[in-house]
CSV table of C-alpha atoms in Angstrom, one decimal:
chain,number,residue,atom,x,y,z
A,915,MET,CA,0.0,0.0,0.0
A,916,VAL,CA,1.2,3.5,-0.8
A,917,GLY,CA,1.1,5.7,2.3
A,918,LEU,CA,0.1,9.3,2.6
A,919,MET,CA,3.7,10.3,3.1
A,920,SER,CA,5.1,8.3,0.2
A,921,LEU,CA,8.3,9.4,-1.2
A,922,VAL,CA,7.7,7.8,-4.6
A,923,ASP,CA,5.0,9.0,-7.0
A,924,PHE,CA,3.7,5.6,-7.9
A,925,GLU,CA,1.0,7.1,-10.1
A,926,GLN,CA,3.8,8.6,-12.3
A,927,ILE,CA,5.7,5.4,-12.2
A,928,LYS,CA,2.7,3.5,-13.5
A,929,ILE,CA,2.1,6.0,-16.4
A,930,HIS,CA,5.8,6.5,-17.3
A,931,PHE,CA,6.8,2.8,-17.4
A,932,GLY,CA,3.4,1.6,-18.8
A,933,GLY,CA,3.2,-1.1,-16.0
A,934,ASP,CA,6.4,-2.8,-17.2
A,935,LYS,CA,7.5,-4.3,-13.8
A,936,ASP,CA,10.6,-5.9,-15.4
A,937,LEU,CA,11.9,-2.6,-16.5
A,938,ILE,CA,11.3,-1.0,-13.1
A,939,ASP,CA,13.1,-4.0,-11.4
A,940,GLN,CA,15.9,-3.6,-13.8
A,941,LEU,CA,16.3,0.1,-12.9
A,942,ILE,CA,16.2,-0.6,-9.2
A,943,VAL,CA,18.9,-3.1,-9.6
A,944,ILE,CA,21.0,-0.5,-11.6
A,945,PHE,CA,20.2,2.1,-8.9
A,946,ARG,CA,21.2,-0.3,-6.0
A,947,GLU,CA,24.6,-1.0,-7.9
A,948,THR,CA,25.5,2.5,-8.8
A,949,TYR,CA,24.2,4.9,-6.1
A,950,PRO,CA,26.7,4.0,-3.3
A,951,GLN,CA,29.6,5.1,-5.5
A,952,VAL,CA,27.9,8.3,-6.5
A,953,MET,CA,27.3,9.0,-2.8
A,954,LYS,CA,30.9,8.3,-2.1
A,955,ASP,CA,32.1,10.6,-4.9
A,956,LEU,CA,29.7,13.2,-3.7
A,957,MET,CA,31.0,13.1,-0.1
A,958,LYS,CA,34.6,13.2,-1.3
A,959,ALA,CA,33.8,16.2,-3.4
A,960,ILE,CA,32.2,18.0,-0.4
A,961,GLN,CA,35.3,17.1,1.8
A,962,ASP,CA,37.7,18.3,-0.9
A,963,GLU,CA,35.5,21.4,-1.4
A,964,SER,CA,35.6,20.7,-5.2
A,965,HIS,CA,32.5,22.7,-6.3
A,966,LYS,CA,32.6,21.3,-9.8
A,967,ASP,CA,32.6,17.7,-8.7
A,968,ILE,CA,29.8,18.5,-6.1
A,969,GLU,CA,27.7,19.9,-9.0
A,970,LEU,CA,28.5,16.9,-11.2
A,971,HIS,CA,27.8,14.1,-8.7
A,972,ALA,CA,24.7,15.9,-7.1
A,973,HIS,CA,23.4,16.3,-10.7
A,974,THR,CA,24.0,12.5,-11.5
A,975,LEU,CA,22.2,11.4,-8.2
A,976,LYS,CA,19.4,13.9,-8.9
A,977,GLY,CA,18.8,12.4,-12.4
A,978,MET,CA,18.8,8.8,-10.9
A,979,VAL,CA,16.2,9.5,-8.3
A,980,ALA,CA,14.1,11.6,-10.8
A,981,ASN,CA,13.9,8.5,-13.0
A,982,LEU,CA,12.2,6.9,-10.0
A,983,PHE,CA,9.9,9.8,-9.5
A,984,CYS,CA,11.2,10.6,-6.0
A,985,GLU,CA,10.8,14.4,-5.9
A,986,GLU,CA,11.9,15.0,-2.4
A,987,ILE,CA,15.3,13.4,-2.8
A,988,ALA,CA,15.8,15.1,-6.2
A,989,LYS,CA,15.1,18.5,-4.5
A,990,LYS,CA,17.9,17.9,-2.0
A,991,CYS,CA,20.3,16.8,-4.8
A,992,LEU,CA,19.4,20.0,-6.7
A,993,GLU,CA,20.1,22.0,-3.5
A,994,LEU,CA,23.6,20.6,-3.5
A,995,GLU,CA,24.1,20.8,-7.2
A,996,GLU,CA,23.2,24.6,-7.1
A,997,ARG,CA,25.6,25.2,-4.2
A,998,GLY,CA,28.3,23.5,-6.3
A,999,ARG,CA,27.5,25.4,-9.4
A,1000,ASN,CA,27.5,28.8,-7.6
A,1001,ASN,CA,30.4,27.8,-5.3
A,1002,LYS,CA,28.4,28.8,-2.2
A,1003,PHE,CA,28.4,26.5,0.7
A,1004,LYS,CA,26.8,26.7,4.1
A,1005,GLY,CA,28.7,24.1,5.9
A,1006,ASP,CA,25.8,21.6,6.2
A,1007,GLU,CA,26.4,19.8,3.0
A,1008,LEU,CA,27.5,16.5,4.6
A,1009,SER,CA,24.4,16.4,6.7
A,1010,ILE,CA,22.3,16.9,3.5
A,1011,VAL,CA,24.1,13.9,2.1
A,1012,LYS,CA,23.2,12.0,5.2
A,1013,GLU,CA,19.5,13.0,4.9
A,1014,ILE,CA,19.6,11.8,1.2
A,1015,LYS,CA,21.1,8.5,2.2
A,1016,ASP,CA,18.4,7.9,4.7
A,1017,LEU,CA,15.7,8.9,2.2
A,1018,ILE,CA,17.1,6.5,-0.4
A,1019,VAL,CA,16.8,3.6,2.1
A,1020,LYS,CA,13.2,4.7,2.6
A,1021,MET,CA,12.6,5.0,-1.1
A,1022,LEU,CA,14.0,1.5,-1.8
A,1023,ASN,CA,11.7,0.1,0.9
A,1024,GLU,CA,8.7,1.7,-0.7
A,1025,PHE,CA,9.6,0.1,-4.0
A,1026,GLU,CA,10.0,-3.3,-2.3
A,1027,ASN,CA,6.6,-3.0,-0.7
A,1028,ASN,CA,4.7,-1.5,-3.5
A,1029,LEU,CA,5.7,-3.4,-6.7
B,335,MET,CA,13.3,1.7,-38.4
B,336,ILE,CA,14.9,4.8,-37.0
B,337,LYS,CA,18.5,4.2,-35.7
B,338,VAL,CA,19.2,6.2,-32.5
B,339,LEU,CA,22.5,6.6,-30.7
B,340,LEU,CA,21.9,7.5,-27.1
B,341,VAL,CA,24.7,8.9,-25.0
B,342,ASP,CA,24.4,9.3,-21.3
B,343,ASP,CA,26.9,8.7,-18.5
B,344,ASP,CA,24.0,7.8,-16.1
B,345,LYS,CA,23.4,4.1,-16.7
B,346,MET,CA,20.0,4.3,-15.3
B,347,SER,CA,18.7,7.1,-17.5
B,348,GLY,CA,20.4,5.5,-20.5
B,349,THR,CA,19.0,2.0,-19.9
B,350,LEU,CA,15.5,3.4,-19.2
B,351,LEU,CA,15.4,5.5,-22.4
B,352,LYS,CA,16.9,2.8,-24.5
B,353,ALA,CA,14.2,0.3,-23.3
B,354,LEU,CA,11.4,2.8,-23.8
B,355,LEU,CA,12.6,3.7,-27.3
B,356,GLU,CA,12.9,0.0,-28.3
B,357,LYS,CA,9.3,-0.5,-27.2
B,358,LYS,CA,8.4,2.3,-29.7
B,359,GLU,CA,10.2,0.1,-32.4
B,360,MET,CA,13.3,2.3,-32.7
B,361,GLU,CA,16.7,0.7,-33.0
B,362,CYS,CA,18.7,2.2,-30.1
B,363,THR,CA,22.4,1.9,-29.3
B,364,TYR,CA,23.4,3.2,-25.8
B,365,LEU,CA,26.8,4.4,-24.9
B,366,ASN,CA,27.9,5.6,-21.5
B,367,ASP,CA,31.5,6.1,-22.5
B,368,THR,CA,31.8,9.5,-24.0
B,369,LYS,CA,35.2,8.7,-25.4
B,370,LYS,CA,33.7,6.3,-27.9
B,371,VAL,CA,30.9,8.5,-29.3
B,372,LEU,CA,32.8,10.1,-32.2
B,373,GLU,CA,34.3,6.8,-33.2
B,374,HIS,CA,30.8,5.2,-33.1
B,375,ILE,CA,29.3,7.9,-35.3
B,376,LYS,CA,32.1,7.5,-37.8
B,377,GLU,CA,31.8,3.8,-38.0
B,378,ASN,CA,28.0,3.5,-38.0
B,379,SER,CA,25.1,5.2,-39.7
B,380,TYR,CA,22.7,6.7,-37.2
B,381,ASP,CA,19.5,8.7,-38.0
B,382,ILE,CA,19.6,10.7,-34.8
B,383,VAL,CA,21.7,11.2,-31.7
B,384,LEU,CA,20.3,11.8,-28.2
B,385,LEU,CA,23.1,13.6,-26.1
B,386,ASP,CA,23.0,14.2,-22.4
B,387,ILE,CA,24.4,17.6,-21.6
B,388,MET,CA,26.1,17.2,-18.3
B,389,MET,CA,28.7,14.4,-18.3
B,390,PRO,CA,32.1,13.9,-16.8
B,391,ASN,CA,35.3,13.9,-19.0
B,392,ILE,CA,33.6,15.7,-21.9
B,393,SER,CA,30.3,17.6,-21.7
B,394,GLY,CA,27.5,17.1,-24.1
B,395,LEU,CA,28.1,20.6,-25.5
B,396,GLU,CA,31.7,19.8,-26.3
B,397,LEU,CA,30.7,16.5,-27.9
B,398,LEU,CA,28.1,18.4,-29.9
B,399,SER,CA,30.7,20.8,-31.2
B,400,GLU,CA,32.9,17.9,-32.3
B,401,ILE,CA,29.9,16.3,-34.1
B,402,ARG,CA,29.1,19.5,-35.9
B,403,LYS,CA,32.6,19.6,-37.3
B,404,HIS,CA,31.7,16.6,-39.5
B,405,HIS,CA,27.9,16.6,-39.7
B,406,ASN,CA,25.4,19.4,-40.4
B,407,LEU,CA,21.9,19.8,-38.8
B,408,TYR,CA,20.2,17.7,-41.4
B,409,ASP,CA,22.9,15.2,-42.0
B,410,LEU,CA,22.9,14.0,-38.3
B,411,PRO,CA,20.2,15.6,-36.1
B,412,VAL,CA,21.2,15.9,-32.4
B,413,ILE,CA,18.7,16.2,-29.6
B,414,MET,CA,20.1,17.3,-26.3
B,415,VAL,CA,18.8,15.6,-23.0
B,416,THR,CA,18.8,18.0,-20.1
B,417,SER,CA,17.4,18.5,-16.6
B,418,LYS,CA,14.6,21.0,-16.1
B,419,ASP,CA,17.0,23.6,-14.6
B,420,GLU,CA,19.6,23.7,-17.3
B,421,THR,CA,18.0,26.5,-19.5
B,422,GLU,CA,21.4,28.2,-20.1
B,423,ASP,CA,22.9,25.0,-21.4
B,424,VAL,CA,19.9,24.4,-23.7
B,425,VAL,CA,20.4,27.9,-25.2
B,426,SER,CA,24.1,27.2,-25.7
B,427,ALA,CA,23.4,23.8,-27.2
B,428,LEU,CA,20.9,25.3,-29.7
B,429,LYS,CA,23.4,27.9,-30.7
B,430,ILE,CA,26.1,25.3,-31.3
B,431,GLY,CA,23.8,23.3,-33.5
B,432,ALA,CA,21.4,21.1,-31.5
B,433,ASN,CA,18.3,20.4,-33.3
B,434,ASP,CA,16.1,20.1,-30.3
B,435,TYR,CA,16.0,19.1,-26.6
B,436,LEU,CA,14.2,16.9,-24.1
B,437,THR,CA,14.0,17.3,-20.3
B,438,LYS,CA,14.5,14.5,-17.8
B,439,PRO,CA,12.7,12.4,-16.8
B,440,VAL,CA,12.1,12.1,-20.4
B,441,ASN,CA,8.5,11.6,-21.5
B,442,ILE,CA,8.6,8.9,-24.0
B,443,GLU,CA,5.7,10.2,-26.1
B,444,VAL,CA,7.3,13.6,-26.4
B,445,ALA,CA,10.7,11.9,-27.2
B,446,VAL,CA,9.2,9.8,-29.9
B,447,ALA,CA,7.4,12.8,-31.5
B,448,ARG,CA,10.6,14.9,-31.5
B,449,ILE,CA,12.7,12.1,-32.9
B,450,ASN,CA,10.2,11.3,-35.6
B,451,THR,CA,10.1,15.0,-36.6
B,452,GLN,CA,13.8,15.3,-37.0
B,453,ALA,CA,14.1,11.9,-38.8
B,454,HIS,CA,11.3,13.1,-41.2
B,455,LEU,CA,13.1,16.4,-41.8
B,456,LYS,CA,16.4,14.6,-42.5
B,457,GLU,CA,14.6,12.4,-45.0
B,458,LEU,CA,12.9,15.3,-46.7
B,459,VAL,CA,16.3,17.2,-47.0
B,460,GLU,CA,17.9,14.0,-48.4
B,461,LYS,CA,15.2,13.6,-51.0
B,462,SER,CA,15.3,17.3,-52.1
B,463,LEU,CA,19.1,17.1,-52.4
B,464,SER,CA,18.8,14.0,-54.6
B,465,THR,CA,16.4,15.8,-56.9
B,466,GLU,CA,18.7,18.8,-57.0
B,467,GLN,CA,21.6,16.5,-57.8
B,468,MET,CA,19.7,15.0,-60.7
B,469,GLN,CA,18.9,18.4,-62.1
B,470,THR,CA,22.5,19.6,-61.9
B,471,ILE,CA,23.7,16.4,-63.7
B,472,THR,CA,21.1,16.8,-66.5
B,473,THR,CA,22.1,20.4,-67.0
B,474,LEU,CA,25.7,19.6,-67.0
B,475,MET,CA,25.2,16.8,-69.5
B,476,THR,CA,23.2,19.1,-71.9
B,477,THR,CA,25.9,21.8,-71.7
B,478,LEU,CA,28.7,19.3,-72.3
B,479,HIS,CA,26.8,17.7,-75.3
B,480,HIS,CA,26.4,21.2,-76.9
B,481,GLU,CA,29.9,22.4,-76.2
B,482,ILE,CA,31.7,19.2,-77.3
B,483,ASN,CA,29.6,18.6,-80.4
B,484,ASN,CA,30.8,21.6,-82.4
B,485,PRO,CA,34.5,21.3,-81.9
B,486,LEU,CA,34.1,17.6,-82.6
B,487,ALA,CA,32.7,18.4,-86.0
B,488,ILE,CA,35.7,20.5,-86.8
B,489,VAL,CA,38.1,17.7,-85.7
B,490,VAL,CA,36.3,15.1,-87.8
B,491,GLY,CA,36.3,17.5,-90.8
B,492,ASN,CA,40.1,18.1,-90.4
B,493,LEU,CA,40.9,14.4,-90.1
B,494,SER,CA,38.9,13.6,-93.2
B,495,MET,CA,41.2,15.9,-95.1
B,496,GLY,CA,43.8,13.2,-94.6
B,497,ALA,CA,42.3,11.5,-97.7
B,498,GLU,CA,42.7,14.6,-99.7
B,499,LYS,CA,45.9,16.2,-100.9
B,500,ILE,CA,47.3,18.2,-98.1
B,501,THR,CA,48.9,21.5,-98.9
B,502,GLU,CA,51.2,23.5,-96.5
B,503,MET,CA,48.4,26.2,-96.2
B,504,LYS,CA,45.8,23.5,-95.3
B,505,VAL,CA,48.1,22.0,-92.6
B,506,GLU,CA,48.5,25.5,-91.0
B,507,LYS,CA,44.8,26.1,-91.1
B,508,SER,CA,44.1,22.7,-89.5
B,509,LEU,CA,46.6,23.2,-86.8
B,510,ASN,CA,45.1,26.6,-86.0
B,511,ALA,CA,41.6,25.0,-85.9
B,512,LEU,CA,42.8,22.1,-83.6
B,513,ASN,CA,44.6,24.7,-81.4
B,514,ARG,CA,41.3,26.6,-80.9
B,515,ILE,CA,39.5,23.4,-80.2
B,516,SER,CA,42.0,22.4,-77.5
B,517,GLU,CA,41.4,25.8,-75.9
B,518,ILE,CA,37.6,25.1,-75.9
B,519,LEU,CA,38.1,21.7,-74.4
B,520,LYS,CA,40.3,23.1,-71.7
B,521,GLN,CA,37.5,25.6,-70.8
B,522,ILE,CA,35.0,22.8,-70.8
B,523,ALA,CA,37.3,20.8,-68.4
B,524,GLU,CA,37.7,23.8,-66.2
B,525,LEU,CA,33.8,24.3,-66.1
B,526,GLY,CA,33.5,20.7,-65.1
B,527,ARG,CA,36.1,21.1,-62.4
B,528,GLN,CA,34.3,24.2,-61.0
B,529,GLN,CA,30.9,22.4,-61.2
B,530,SER,CA,32.3,19.5,-59.4
B,531,LYS,CA,33.7,21.7,-56.7
B,532,MET,CA,30.4,23.5,-56.2
B,533,HIS,CA,28.7,20.2,-56.1
B,534,GLU,CA,31.0,18.9,-53.4
B,535,LYS,CA,30.3,22.0,-51.3
B,536,SER,CA,26.6,21.5,-51.6
B,537,PHE,CA,26.3,17.7,-51.3
B,538,GLY,CA,29.6,16.8,-49.5
B,539,SER,CA,30.9,13.4,-50.1
B,540,LYS,CA,27.8,12.2,-51.8
B,541,SER,CA,29.0,13.5,-55.2
B,542,LYS,CA,30.3,10.8,-57.6
B,543,MET,CA,32.1,10.6,-60.9
B,544,TYR,CA,29.8,9.9,-63.9
B,545,ASP,CA,31.3,7.1,-66.0
B,546,LEU,CA,30.8,8.2,-69.6
B,547,LYS,CA,32.1,4.9,-71.1
B,548,LYS,CA,29.7,2.8,-69.0
B,549,ASN,CA,26.6,5.1,-69.5
């Protein structure tokens, strides 16, 4: 069942993928395989204060979660991407990454329970 | 079947779009290695390229510039794939020579409509070029026929004199006539060379030699 506070827009998923469960499964597998490295790269970029890399990795992660119609995580990624693009940091970037990490776990659980 | 080359460093986006395009009966090759793109385009014949803008190593904009050094807008249409917040990049891409753009997450119906439009335009341009090519060849052949026929008559006339008694005055006259003909033939050859150059500019490598002996 999709809860009221669902992270994933399952209605959009249904429309976008035309009910192709195999394709969604395939994407989730790719996501599980690739996102840990992207998160690692993003954290390293923040620690190194490399604004270009922050922009790039946050952008990649944003694209990945956007494909899974998870707006809340995409917004947080966009926030980091813009900070990287404009080279303007507030010092809480690592905690945003932590929030993203927690939300991704939640998102993956939603997919497991709703597909 | 429309042949699409899809370039995206994000494996998820690439896999998803490839699957959706294949469902719409398009032949789609997906590359996530930007270094191989130019080589792939050179070795294969694609109808259209879908190019992600933001990629590591080489950006979509840089790749687009490279592609446009060898292919014009109609020869190989390129549609950029961007995020909603990349307006500046979209403008730059259109200035460099992108045909159109799509935003992520890509709506497959919009993507198919835009791909079909570009493929259709490409086909129309190819057809119109081929008609233009045929017209140019016909004009050229008519001109050549007219320009060569007259001097040829003089050559034949002078050669037939061999059967008659040749006087010194006749030899001098014949040599002068043949000299004029060689000048005319040189001009025709130059005309042909100029036409061929213009043809190459308009149609690129598609221009071919016309084998007179064969035809």
